Each structure stands twice: as C-alpha cells, then as structure tokens.
Short mmCIF file of C-alpha atoms and ligand atoms in Angstrom, two decimals:
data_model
loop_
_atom_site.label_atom_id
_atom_site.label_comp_id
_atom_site.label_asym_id
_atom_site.label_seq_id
_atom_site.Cartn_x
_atom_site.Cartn_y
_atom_site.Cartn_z
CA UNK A 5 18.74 -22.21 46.90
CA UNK A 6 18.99 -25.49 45.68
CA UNK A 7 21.37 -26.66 42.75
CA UNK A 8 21.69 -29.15 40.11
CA UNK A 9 24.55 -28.36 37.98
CA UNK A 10 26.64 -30.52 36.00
CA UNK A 11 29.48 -32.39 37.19
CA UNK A 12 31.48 -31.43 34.70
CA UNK A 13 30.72 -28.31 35.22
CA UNK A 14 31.26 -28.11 39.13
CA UNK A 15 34.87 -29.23 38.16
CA UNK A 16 35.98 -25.95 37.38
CA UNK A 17 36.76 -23.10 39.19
CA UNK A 18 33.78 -20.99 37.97
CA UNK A 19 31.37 -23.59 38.30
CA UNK A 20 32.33 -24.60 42.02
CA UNK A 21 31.79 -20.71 42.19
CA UNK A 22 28.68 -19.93 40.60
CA UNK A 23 27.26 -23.11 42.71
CA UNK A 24 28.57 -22.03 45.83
CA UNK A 25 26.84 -18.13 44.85
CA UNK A 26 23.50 -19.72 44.20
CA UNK A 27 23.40 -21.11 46.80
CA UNK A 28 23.97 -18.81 49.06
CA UNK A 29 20.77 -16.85 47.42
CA UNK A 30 17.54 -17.51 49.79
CA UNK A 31 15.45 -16.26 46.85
CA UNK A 32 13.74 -13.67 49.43
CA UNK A 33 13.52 -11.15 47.16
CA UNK A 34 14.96 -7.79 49.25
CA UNK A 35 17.49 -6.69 46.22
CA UNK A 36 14.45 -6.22 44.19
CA UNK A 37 13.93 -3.31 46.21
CA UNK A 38 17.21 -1.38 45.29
CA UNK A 39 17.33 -2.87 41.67
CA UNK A 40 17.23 0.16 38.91
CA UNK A 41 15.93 -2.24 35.98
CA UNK A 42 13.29 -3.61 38.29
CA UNK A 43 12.20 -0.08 39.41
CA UNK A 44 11.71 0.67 35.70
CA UNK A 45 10.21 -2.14 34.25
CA UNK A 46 8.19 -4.22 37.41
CA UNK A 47 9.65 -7.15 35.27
CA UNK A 48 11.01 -9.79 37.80
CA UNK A 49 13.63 -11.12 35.12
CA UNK A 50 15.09 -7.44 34.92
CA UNK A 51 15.46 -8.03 39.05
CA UNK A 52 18.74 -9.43 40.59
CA UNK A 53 16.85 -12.33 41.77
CA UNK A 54 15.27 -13.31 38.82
CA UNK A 55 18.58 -12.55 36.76
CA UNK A 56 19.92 -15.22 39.72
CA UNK A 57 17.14 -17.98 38.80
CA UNK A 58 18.01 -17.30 35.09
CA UNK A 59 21.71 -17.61 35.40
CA UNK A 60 20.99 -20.69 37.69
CA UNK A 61 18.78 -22.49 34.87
CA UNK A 62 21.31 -21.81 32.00
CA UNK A 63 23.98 -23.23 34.41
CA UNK A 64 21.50 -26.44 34.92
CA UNK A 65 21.95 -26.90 31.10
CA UNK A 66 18.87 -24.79 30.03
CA UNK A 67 19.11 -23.38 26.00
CA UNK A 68 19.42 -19.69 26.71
CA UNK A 69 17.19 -17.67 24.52
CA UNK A 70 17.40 -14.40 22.96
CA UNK A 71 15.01 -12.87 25.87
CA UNK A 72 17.36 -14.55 28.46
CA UNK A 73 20.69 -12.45 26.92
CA UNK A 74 18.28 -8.95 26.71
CA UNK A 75 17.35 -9.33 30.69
CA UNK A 76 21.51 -9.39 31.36
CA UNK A 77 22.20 -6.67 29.10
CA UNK A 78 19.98 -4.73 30.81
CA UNK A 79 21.75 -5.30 33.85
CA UNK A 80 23.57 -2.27 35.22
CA UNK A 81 26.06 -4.12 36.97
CA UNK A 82 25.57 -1.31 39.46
CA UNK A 83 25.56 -4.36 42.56
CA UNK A 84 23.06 -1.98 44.52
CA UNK A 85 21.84 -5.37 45.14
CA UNK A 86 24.65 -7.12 46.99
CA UNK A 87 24.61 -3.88 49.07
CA UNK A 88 20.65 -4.72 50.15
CA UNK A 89 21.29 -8.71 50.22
CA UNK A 90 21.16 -9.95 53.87
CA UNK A 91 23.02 -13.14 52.91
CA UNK A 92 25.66 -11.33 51.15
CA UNK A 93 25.48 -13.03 47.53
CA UNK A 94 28.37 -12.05 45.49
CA UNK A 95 25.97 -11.42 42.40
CA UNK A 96 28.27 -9.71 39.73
CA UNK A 97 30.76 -12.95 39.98
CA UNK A 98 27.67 -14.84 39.14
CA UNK A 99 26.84 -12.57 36.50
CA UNK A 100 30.22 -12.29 34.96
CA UNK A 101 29.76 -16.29 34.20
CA UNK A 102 26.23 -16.40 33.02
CA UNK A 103 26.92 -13.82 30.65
CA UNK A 104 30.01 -16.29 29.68
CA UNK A 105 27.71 -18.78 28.70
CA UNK A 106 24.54 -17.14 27.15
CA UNK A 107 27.50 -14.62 24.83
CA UNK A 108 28.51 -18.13 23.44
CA UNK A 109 25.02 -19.60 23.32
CA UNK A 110 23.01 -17.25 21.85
CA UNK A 111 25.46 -15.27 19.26
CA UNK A 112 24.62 -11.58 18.62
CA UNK A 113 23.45 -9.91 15.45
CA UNK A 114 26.59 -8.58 13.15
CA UNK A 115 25.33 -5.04 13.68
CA UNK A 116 25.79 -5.49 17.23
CA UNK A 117 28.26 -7.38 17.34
CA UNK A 118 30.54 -5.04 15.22
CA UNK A 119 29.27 -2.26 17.44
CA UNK A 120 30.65 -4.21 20.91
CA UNK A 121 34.26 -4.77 18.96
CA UNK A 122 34.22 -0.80 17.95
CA UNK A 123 33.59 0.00 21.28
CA UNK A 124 36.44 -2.26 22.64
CA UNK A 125 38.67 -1.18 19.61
CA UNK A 126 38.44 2.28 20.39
CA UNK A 127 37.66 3.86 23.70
CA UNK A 128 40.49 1.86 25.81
CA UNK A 129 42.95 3.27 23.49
CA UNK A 130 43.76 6.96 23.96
CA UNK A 131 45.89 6.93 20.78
CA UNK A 132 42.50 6.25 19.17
CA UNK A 133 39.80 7.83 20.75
CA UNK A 134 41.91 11.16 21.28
CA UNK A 135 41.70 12.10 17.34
CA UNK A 136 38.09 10.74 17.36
CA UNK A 137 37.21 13.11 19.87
CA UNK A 138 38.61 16.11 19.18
CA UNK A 139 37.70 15.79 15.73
CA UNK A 140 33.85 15.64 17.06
CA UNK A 141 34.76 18.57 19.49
CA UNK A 142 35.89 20.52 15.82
CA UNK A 143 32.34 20.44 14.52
CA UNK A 144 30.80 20.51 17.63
CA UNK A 145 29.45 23.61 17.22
CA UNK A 146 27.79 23.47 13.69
CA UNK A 147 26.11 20.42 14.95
CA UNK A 148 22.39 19.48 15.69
CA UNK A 149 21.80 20.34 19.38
CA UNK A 150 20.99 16.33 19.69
CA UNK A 151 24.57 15.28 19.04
CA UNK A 152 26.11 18.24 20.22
CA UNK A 153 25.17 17.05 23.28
CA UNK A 154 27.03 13.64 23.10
CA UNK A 155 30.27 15.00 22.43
CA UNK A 156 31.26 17.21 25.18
CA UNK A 157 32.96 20.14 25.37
CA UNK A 158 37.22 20.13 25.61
CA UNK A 159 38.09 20.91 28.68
CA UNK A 160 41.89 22.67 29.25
CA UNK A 161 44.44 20.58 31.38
CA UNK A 162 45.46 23.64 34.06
CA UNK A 163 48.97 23.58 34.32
CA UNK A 164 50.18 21.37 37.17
CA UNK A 165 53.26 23.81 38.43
CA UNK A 166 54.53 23.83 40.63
CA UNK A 167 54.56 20.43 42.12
CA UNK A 168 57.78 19.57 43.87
CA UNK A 169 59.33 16.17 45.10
CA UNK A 170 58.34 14.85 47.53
CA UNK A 171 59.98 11.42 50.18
CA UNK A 172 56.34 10.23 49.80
CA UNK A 173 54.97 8.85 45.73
CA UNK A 174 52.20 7.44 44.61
CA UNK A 175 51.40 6.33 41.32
CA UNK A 176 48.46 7.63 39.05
CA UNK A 177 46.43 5.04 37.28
CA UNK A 178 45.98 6.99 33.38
CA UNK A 179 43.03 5.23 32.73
CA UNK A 180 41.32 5.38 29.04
CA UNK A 181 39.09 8.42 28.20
CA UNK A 182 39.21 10.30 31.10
CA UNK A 183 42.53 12.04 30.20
CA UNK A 184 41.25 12.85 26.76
CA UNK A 185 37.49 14.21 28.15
CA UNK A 186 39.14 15.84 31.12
CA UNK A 187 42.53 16.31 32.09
CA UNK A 188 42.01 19.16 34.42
CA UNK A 189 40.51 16.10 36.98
CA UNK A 190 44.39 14.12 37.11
CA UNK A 191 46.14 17.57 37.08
CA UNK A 192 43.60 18.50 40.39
CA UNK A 193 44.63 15.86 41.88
CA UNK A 194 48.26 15.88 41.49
CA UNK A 195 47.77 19.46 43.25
CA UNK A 196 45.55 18.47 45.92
CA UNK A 197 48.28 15.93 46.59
CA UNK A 198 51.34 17.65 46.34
CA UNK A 199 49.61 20.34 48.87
CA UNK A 200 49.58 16.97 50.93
CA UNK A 201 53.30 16.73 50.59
CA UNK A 202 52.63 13.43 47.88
CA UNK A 203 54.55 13.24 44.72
CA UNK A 204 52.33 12.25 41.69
CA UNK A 205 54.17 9.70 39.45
CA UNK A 206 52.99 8.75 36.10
CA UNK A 207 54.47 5.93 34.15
CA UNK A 208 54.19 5.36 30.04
CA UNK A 209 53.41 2.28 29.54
CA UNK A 210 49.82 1.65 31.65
CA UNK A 211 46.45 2.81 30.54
CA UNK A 212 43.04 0.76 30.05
CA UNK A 213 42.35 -1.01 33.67
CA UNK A 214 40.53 -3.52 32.20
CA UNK A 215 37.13 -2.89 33.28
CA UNK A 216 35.47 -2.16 29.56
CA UNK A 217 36.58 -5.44 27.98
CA UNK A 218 35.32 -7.23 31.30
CA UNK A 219 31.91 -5.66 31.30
CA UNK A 220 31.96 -6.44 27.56
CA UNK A 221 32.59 -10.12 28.33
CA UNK A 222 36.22 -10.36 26.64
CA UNK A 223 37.57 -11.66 29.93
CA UNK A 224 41.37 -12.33 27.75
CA UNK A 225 41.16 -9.54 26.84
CA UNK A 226 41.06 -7.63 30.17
CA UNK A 227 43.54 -9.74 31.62
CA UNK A 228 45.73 -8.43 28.64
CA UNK A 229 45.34 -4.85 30.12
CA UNK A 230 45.49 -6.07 33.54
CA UNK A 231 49.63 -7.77 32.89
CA UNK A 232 50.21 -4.26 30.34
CA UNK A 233 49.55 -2.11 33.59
CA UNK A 234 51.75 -4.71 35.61
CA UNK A 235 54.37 -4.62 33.67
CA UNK A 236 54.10 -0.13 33.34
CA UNK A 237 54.14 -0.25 36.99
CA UNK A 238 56.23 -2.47 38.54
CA UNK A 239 59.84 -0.42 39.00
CA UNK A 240 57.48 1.94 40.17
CA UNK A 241 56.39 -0.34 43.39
CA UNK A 242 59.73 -1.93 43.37
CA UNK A 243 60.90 1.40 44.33
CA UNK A 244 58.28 1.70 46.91
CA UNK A 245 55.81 3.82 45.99
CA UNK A 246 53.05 4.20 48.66
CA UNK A 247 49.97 3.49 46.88
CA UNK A 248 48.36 3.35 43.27
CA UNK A 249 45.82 6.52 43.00
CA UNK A 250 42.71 5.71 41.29
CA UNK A 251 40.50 8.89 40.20
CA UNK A 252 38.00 7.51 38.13
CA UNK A 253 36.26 5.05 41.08
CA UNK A 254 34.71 2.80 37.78
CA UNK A 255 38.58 1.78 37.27
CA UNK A 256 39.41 1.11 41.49
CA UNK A 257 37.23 -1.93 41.59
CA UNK A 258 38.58 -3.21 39.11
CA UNK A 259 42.11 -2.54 39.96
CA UNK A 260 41.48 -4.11 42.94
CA UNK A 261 40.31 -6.84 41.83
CA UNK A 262 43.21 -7.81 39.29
CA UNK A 263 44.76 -10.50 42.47
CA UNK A 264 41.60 -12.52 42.01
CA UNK A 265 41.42 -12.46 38.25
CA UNK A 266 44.86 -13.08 37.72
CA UNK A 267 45.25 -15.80 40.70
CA UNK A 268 45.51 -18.64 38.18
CA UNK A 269 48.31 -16.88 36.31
CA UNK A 270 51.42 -18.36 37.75
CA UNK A 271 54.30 -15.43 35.81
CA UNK A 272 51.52 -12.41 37.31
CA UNK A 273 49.94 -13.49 40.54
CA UNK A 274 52.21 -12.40 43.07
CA UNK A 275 52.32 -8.85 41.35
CA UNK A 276 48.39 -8.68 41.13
CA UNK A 277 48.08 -9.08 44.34
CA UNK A 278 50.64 -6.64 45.36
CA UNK A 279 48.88 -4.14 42.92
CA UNK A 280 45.20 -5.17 44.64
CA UNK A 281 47.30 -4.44 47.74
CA UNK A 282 48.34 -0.74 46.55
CA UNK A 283 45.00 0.15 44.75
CA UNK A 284 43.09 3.04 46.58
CA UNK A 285 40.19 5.55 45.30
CA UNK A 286 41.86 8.87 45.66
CA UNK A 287 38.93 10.00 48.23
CA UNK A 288 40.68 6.93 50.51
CA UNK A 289 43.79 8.35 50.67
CA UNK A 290 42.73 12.09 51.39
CA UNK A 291 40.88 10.90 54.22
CA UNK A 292 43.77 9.80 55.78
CA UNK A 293 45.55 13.28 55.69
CA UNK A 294 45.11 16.48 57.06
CA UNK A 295 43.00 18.01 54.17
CA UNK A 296 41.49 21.00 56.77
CA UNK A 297 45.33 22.24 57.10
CA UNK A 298 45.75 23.34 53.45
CA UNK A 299 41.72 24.17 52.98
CA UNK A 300 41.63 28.04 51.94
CA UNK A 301 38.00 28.25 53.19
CA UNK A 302 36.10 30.46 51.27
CA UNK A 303 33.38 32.92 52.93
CA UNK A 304 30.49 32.06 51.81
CA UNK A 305 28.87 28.04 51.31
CA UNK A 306 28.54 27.30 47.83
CA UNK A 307 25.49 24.39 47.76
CA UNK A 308 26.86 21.05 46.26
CA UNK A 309 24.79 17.87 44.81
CA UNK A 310 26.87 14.84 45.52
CA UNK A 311 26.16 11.65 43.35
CA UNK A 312 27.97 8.85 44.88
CA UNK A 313 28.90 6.58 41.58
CA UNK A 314 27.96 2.57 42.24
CA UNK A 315 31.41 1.72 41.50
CA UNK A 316 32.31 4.04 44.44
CA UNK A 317 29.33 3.07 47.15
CA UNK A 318 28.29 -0.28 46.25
CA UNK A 319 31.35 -1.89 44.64
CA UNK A 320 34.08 -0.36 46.77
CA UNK A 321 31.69 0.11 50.20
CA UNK A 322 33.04 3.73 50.40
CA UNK A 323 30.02 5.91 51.75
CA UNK A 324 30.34 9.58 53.16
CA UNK A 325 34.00 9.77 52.78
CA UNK A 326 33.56 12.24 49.77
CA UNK A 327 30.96 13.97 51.43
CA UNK A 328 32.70 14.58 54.50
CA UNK A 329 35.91 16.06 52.43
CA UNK A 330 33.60 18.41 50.61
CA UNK A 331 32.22 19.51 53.73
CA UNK A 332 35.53 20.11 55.24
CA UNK A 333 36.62 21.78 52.04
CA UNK A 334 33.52 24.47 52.93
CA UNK A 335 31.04 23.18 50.43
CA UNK A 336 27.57 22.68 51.69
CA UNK A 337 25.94 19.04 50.69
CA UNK A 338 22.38 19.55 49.47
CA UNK A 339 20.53 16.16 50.69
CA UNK A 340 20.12 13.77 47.71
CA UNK A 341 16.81 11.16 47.28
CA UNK A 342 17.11 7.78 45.98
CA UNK A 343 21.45 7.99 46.09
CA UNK A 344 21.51 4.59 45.98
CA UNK A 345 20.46 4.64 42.62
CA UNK A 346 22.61 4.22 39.43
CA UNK A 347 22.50 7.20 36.42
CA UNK A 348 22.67 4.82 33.80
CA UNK A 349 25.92 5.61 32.69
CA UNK A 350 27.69 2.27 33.41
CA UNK A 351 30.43 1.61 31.42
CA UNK A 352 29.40 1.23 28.21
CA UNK A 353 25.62 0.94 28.92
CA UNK A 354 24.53 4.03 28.19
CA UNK A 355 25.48 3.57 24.85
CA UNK A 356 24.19 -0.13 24.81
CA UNK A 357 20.79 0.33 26.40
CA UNK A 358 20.16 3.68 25.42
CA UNK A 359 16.96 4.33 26.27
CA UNK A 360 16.86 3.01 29.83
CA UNK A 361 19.82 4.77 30.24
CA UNK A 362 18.77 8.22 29.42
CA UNK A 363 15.26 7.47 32.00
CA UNK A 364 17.58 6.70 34.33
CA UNK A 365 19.99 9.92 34.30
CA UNK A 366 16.98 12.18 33.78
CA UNK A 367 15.53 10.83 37.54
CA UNK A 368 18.87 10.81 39.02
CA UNK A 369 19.49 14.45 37.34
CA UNK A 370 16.13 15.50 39.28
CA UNK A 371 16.96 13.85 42.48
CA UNK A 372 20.45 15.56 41.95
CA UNK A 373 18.94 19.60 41.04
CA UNK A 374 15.89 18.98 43.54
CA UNK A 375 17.80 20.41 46.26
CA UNK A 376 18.61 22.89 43.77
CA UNK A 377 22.28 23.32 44.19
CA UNK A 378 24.90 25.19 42.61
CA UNK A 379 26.82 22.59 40.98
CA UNK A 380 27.09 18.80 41.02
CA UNK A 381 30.10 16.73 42.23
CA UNK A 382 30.59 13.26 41.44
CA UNK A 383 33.75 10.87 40.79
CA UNK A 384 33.60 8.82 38.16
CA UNK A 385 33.98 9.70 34.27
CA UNK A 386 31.24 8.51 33.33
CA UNK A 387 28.84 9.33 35.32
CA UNK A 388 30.39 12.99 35.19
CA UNK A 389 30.27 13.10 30.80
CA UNK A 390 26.20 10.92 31.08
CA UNK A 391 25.29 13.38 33.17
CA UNK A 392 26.70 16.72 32.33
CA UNK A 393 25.12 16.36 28.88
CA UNK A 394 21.63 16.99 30.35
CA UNK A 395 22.15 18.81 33.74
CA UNK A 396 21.13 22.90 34.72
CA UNK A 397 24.19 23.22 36.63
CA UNK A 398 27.83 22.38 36.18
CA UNK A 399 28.89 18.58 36.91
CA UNK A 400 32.37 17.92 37.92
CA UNK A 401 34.70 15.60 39.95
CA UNK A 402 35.14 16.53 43.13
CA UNK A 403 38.74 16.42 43.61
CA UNK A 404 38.36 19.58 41.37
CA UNK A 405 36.85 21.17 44.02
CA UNK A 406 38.60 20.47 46.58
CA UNK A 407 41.91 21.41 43.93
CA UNK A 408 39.77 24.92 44.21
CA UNK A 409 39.92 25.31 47.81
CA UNK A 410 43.40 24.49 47.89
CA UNK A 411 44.96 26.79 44.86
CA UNK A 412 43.01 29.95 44.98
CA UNK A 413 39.70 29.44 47.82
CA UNK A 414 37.65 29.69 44.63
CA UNK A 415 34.20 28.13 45.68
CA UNK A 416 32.64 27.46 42.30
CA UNK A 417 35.58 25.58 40.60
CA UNK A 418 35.18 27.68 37.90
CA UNK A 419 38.79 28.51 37.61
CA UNK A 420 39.29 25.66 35.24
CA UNK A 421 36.12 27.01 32.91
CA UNK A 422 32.74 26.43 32.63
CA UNK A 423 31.52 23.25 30.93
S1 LIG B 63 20.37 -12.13 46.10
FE1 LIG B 63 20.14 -11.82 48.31
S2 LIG B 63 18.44 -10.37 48.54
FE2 LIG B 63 18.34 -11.20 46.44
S3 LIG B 63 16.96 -12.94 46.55
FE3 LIG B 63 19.02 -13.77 46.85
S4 LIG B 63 19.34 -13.77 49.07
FE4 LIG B 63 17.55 -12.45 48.68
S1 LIG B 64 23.64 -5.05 39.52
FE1 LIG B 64 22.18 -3.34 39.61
S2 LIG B 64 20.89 -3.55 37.77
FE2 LIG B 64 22.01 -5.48 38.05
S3 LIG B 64 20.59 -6.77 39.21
FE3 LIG B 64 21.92 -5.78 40.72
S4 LIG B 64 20.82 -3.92 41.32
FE4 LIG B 64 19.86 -4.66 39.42
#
C-alpha cells in the first residue's frame, strides 16, 4: 500500500512503524474472511482492512470523526486477522497508534469517559475489585436473574497442600481479577506443577500485567504496571527461577511483550527483556514435561468443548497444545466449528460493546455445546466468566482439569464445586 504521511510524523518511532505496517498491507482483502465484526455487520470499516485504510487516512492528516473512533471500538483486538494475512501485517501495532490519535482527536462523552477511568480504577486492583465483588456475590441471590448472571458465583480456593520444595521454581504471574473470580485455577496449577516436581513461587508486590490500561489506550499507564511487576519480580529471577507462569493466556502476550514496550526505557529495558525472555503460557511449559506419568486416568471419557482464547491461538501462535494435554489427561475433545472465532469477551469489550459482545458468545456458546459435551474448557478469565454466564454445561480452565486427573482421577472437575 502506498503512503503519504507526514514528515514529522515519520520521525518518530511509531510513525516509521505504522508506515512501515501499511505498507506492508496489499489491501487483498483475505482477513476479512476471519474478522468477527465483519462477519456480523458486512460493514467493510468494521473489517481489518478497512480499519487499515482508516488508520492510514487519519495518519495522512485526515480529521477523525466520531464514526471513525466507533469502527475501532468495535474492534476485538482478537488479531484472527494477522493469523489469515499472507503478508504478515502486524495489525494490532497499527491499531494501538490509530487509536492514539483518534482518543485525542475526537474526545469521548463524560459518561463514557468516566465509565473507561472506573473500569481502569477498579478491576486492575484486587484491593478494589475484591470488596466490589463479593459484595455483589452477597446479594447475588435476591437479585433479578438478568444481573445475577453478571456477577458470578464465588468459587472456593482448594487448599494447595501439600506442595513441597522443589530445585526447580517458577514464578506465578497474580494477575488482576482472576484470583478474586477464581482462585481454585492458580491453586490447580501450583498442583499440577508440583506433581511435575516445580515449585510455585508467588511474590507480593506484582499484579495487573498491563494489558487493560493498554487496550484502554493509557499506554503510561501500562508501562506503570509493566516496571511494578519488574520491580515484584526481580530477586525472584536473580535467583534463577526457571520461567514466569502465565495462567490467564490474555495476560502472556502481554507479558511478553513488555521488552518491546519498554525498549526506550533506559533504567527497565534490560529487565523487560529478560522478563519477555521468562514469560510462558502455563500449557507451554506442561508440554515440555512428562504430564502422562502423573495422569490418574480415569475409566471412562468424559466429552470436553475446548475454546482456544485469541490471546492464546492468534496472539501467542499456540494451537493444539491444550488439546493434546487434555487428551493425554483422558478427556475426549468434541470437534469445535468456527474456533477461530473470538467470544466477545475481550478485555474489557464485553462490557464496552455490549451488544456485539453477547451475539458473539451466544454463536461461540453454540459452536461450543453443538458437539454436546459435558463441560467446556478454556484458558483465559475472561472468556471463562463471558461465557459461563450463559452456557448449559460447566466452563472452566483447563489446568483444572488436568489438576483433576492428577489429585483424585476425578473426570468431571467437579471436586472444586459446581459453578
Ligand atoms: S492486512 Fe493482510 S490480509 Fe488484510 S488486506 Fe492487508 S495484506 Fe490483505
Ligand atoms: S483484531 Fe479481530 S476484530 Fe479486529 S480487525 Fe482483526 S480480526 Fe477483526
């Protein structure tokens, strides 16, 4: 594609960037195919490459409009469409710019506005969103069956004893709400582990990876998280731990990402890209041990919808790898349609974008339940909390089931209670 931007602009680092992304674009069209918002809406400015085209024009010094900022937001930032591009566009760093630019062109309404800070203010702080929780889980039950079903149910942290010490540690990334909506998923995984002969370590100190403030477009503000986990962790890898576990796979891009977006920061660059260097998706690490040793198999197959989370499949290129631990665990996979597709969870999006959110879990939830399976397994928070809300079956991580396998050959996972 060709490009026109500003000098001034190709100056800086994102502009030499977002040039050299657009043109790398051949405008052909083929992400269209795999592009959620374009699926729903046959709108070629909800596509990737018309998103490209608009980005490109505001870049060219084009007034963004009001219309311009609603076909982002309604971006997923699911990148099913670098997976389909043939000339391997890096889209969301184009993205993450334009958005820049049209948040500071075209300012937001107070309502929403106040809305994006609440939703930054809150949900990357457990100290916050803890108490806010669990007093919605309180009056849960005298509530209308329409908001019951946004605040889901507490879920009880099993006990993680016995672990023991082990020569080999990793380090568990907290994360934000996933401790808060369910703890049993880091205390499965410090089992599963520790059955692997890995120590768990947790540090005070960490938390938020980042990733909400980014997709919110307060880019200082994620780098603030990034240097706070940084700082948590690093006696941790002076001492050599082996790796950084991720189990939420919406935080591991991110995560390893923080080299790159902290490159320009002389005091943290050299530990970014150590960190980058440690981060792995837990489902990358079991795959490199010998899971099928400590598998209790149970007798009979209990039938298992996997939904692969973007962040996992398109963002860190991990396909099958979950699939083929489940399998070896003794679940059967039911097959899925359309798995390339996002449930509209997203970050923050399903609260943002509501109702394309909610069409979009209730096809993936029928893709999911067409094979008619006993349970869903996916690995990501949010997906796992969007899509619970509505399913027929039980929705959990899958490191919980494989945590079942392990502790008691319990098939249905149950052993941590029903949803
Ligand atoms: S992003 Fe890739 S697939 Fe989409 S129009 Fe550009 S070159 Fe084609
Ligand atoms: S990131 Fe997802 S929603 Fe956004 S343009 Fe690409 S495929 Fe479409």
């Amino acid at each position: 594609m060709q490009t026109s931007l500003p000098q001034a602009l190709l100056a800086t680092d994102a502009g030499m960037q977002a040039d050299e992304i657009l043109r790398n674009c051949v405008h052909c069209g083929f992400c269209n195919a795999t592009c959620p918002t374009y699926q729903l809406t046959g709108d070629e400015l909800d596509g990737p490459r018309g998103r490209i085209y608009q980005i490109k024009q505001v870049l060219e010094g084009h007034q963004p409009t009001v219309k311009t900022r609603l076909h982002l937001d309604r971006c997923l930032t699911c990148r099913a469409c670098e997976t389909t591009c043939p000339s391997g566009v890096d889209y969301h760093r184009l993205l993450d710019t334009g958005r820049e630019l049209v948040e500071q062109a075209v300012p937001r309404t107070l309502p929403a506005r106040l809305l994006r800070r609440a939703l930054r203010l809150i949900l990357p702080w457990p100290a916050r969103f803890t108490p806010l929780l669990r007093t919605g889980q309180l009056f849960r039950p005298v509530l209308p069956a329409v908001l019951k079903k946004r605040i889901p149910a507490r879920q009880k942290r099993k006990s993680t004893q016995p672990v023991q010490q082990h020569a080999r540690t990793m380090l568990l990334l907290d994360g934000c709400v996933q401790p808060a909506l369910a703890p049993q998923i880091d205390a499965a995984t410090i089992r599963v582990l520790d059955a692997l002969g890995i120590y768990t370590q947790s540090v005070t100190g960490g938390g938020c990876c980042g990733a909400l403030s980014h997709h919110l477009n307060a880019m200082e503000e994620a780098r603030g998280f990034m240097r706070r986990n940084i700082d948590a962790w690093w006696p941790a890898i002076e001492q050599g731990t082996e790796a950084i576990v991720i189990t939420a796979s919406g935080c591991a891009p991110m995560v390893k990402d923080y080299g790159r977006l902290l490159a320009t920061d002389t005091a943290y660059a050299d530990k970014a890209r150590r960190v980058s260097e440690l981060a792995r998706d837990v489902s990358e690490i079991i795959a490199d041990e010998q899971l099928t040793a400590v598998i209790k198999r149970p007798a009979g197959k209990p039938r298992i919808a996997f939904h692969s989370p973007c962040s996992l499949q398109h963002a860190q290129g991990i396909n099958g790898t979950v699939e083929q631990l489940l399998e070896q665990a003794g679940y059967e996979l039911t097959t899925v349609a359309n798995s390339h597709l996002c449930c509209g969870s997203a970050g923050t999006y399903s609260i943002l974008q509501p109702a394309m959110a909610a069409t979009l879990r209730d096809n993936k939830l029928g893709s999911l339940q067409a094979g008619q399976p006993d349970m869903i397994a996916t690995a990501n928070i949010g997906c796992l909390t969007h899509m619970a809300s509505h399913a027929n079956v039980p929705v959990r991580h899958w490191i919980e089931l494989l945590d079942a396998q392990i502790q008691q050959g319990d098939p249905s996972g149950n052993h941590h209670g029903k949803r």
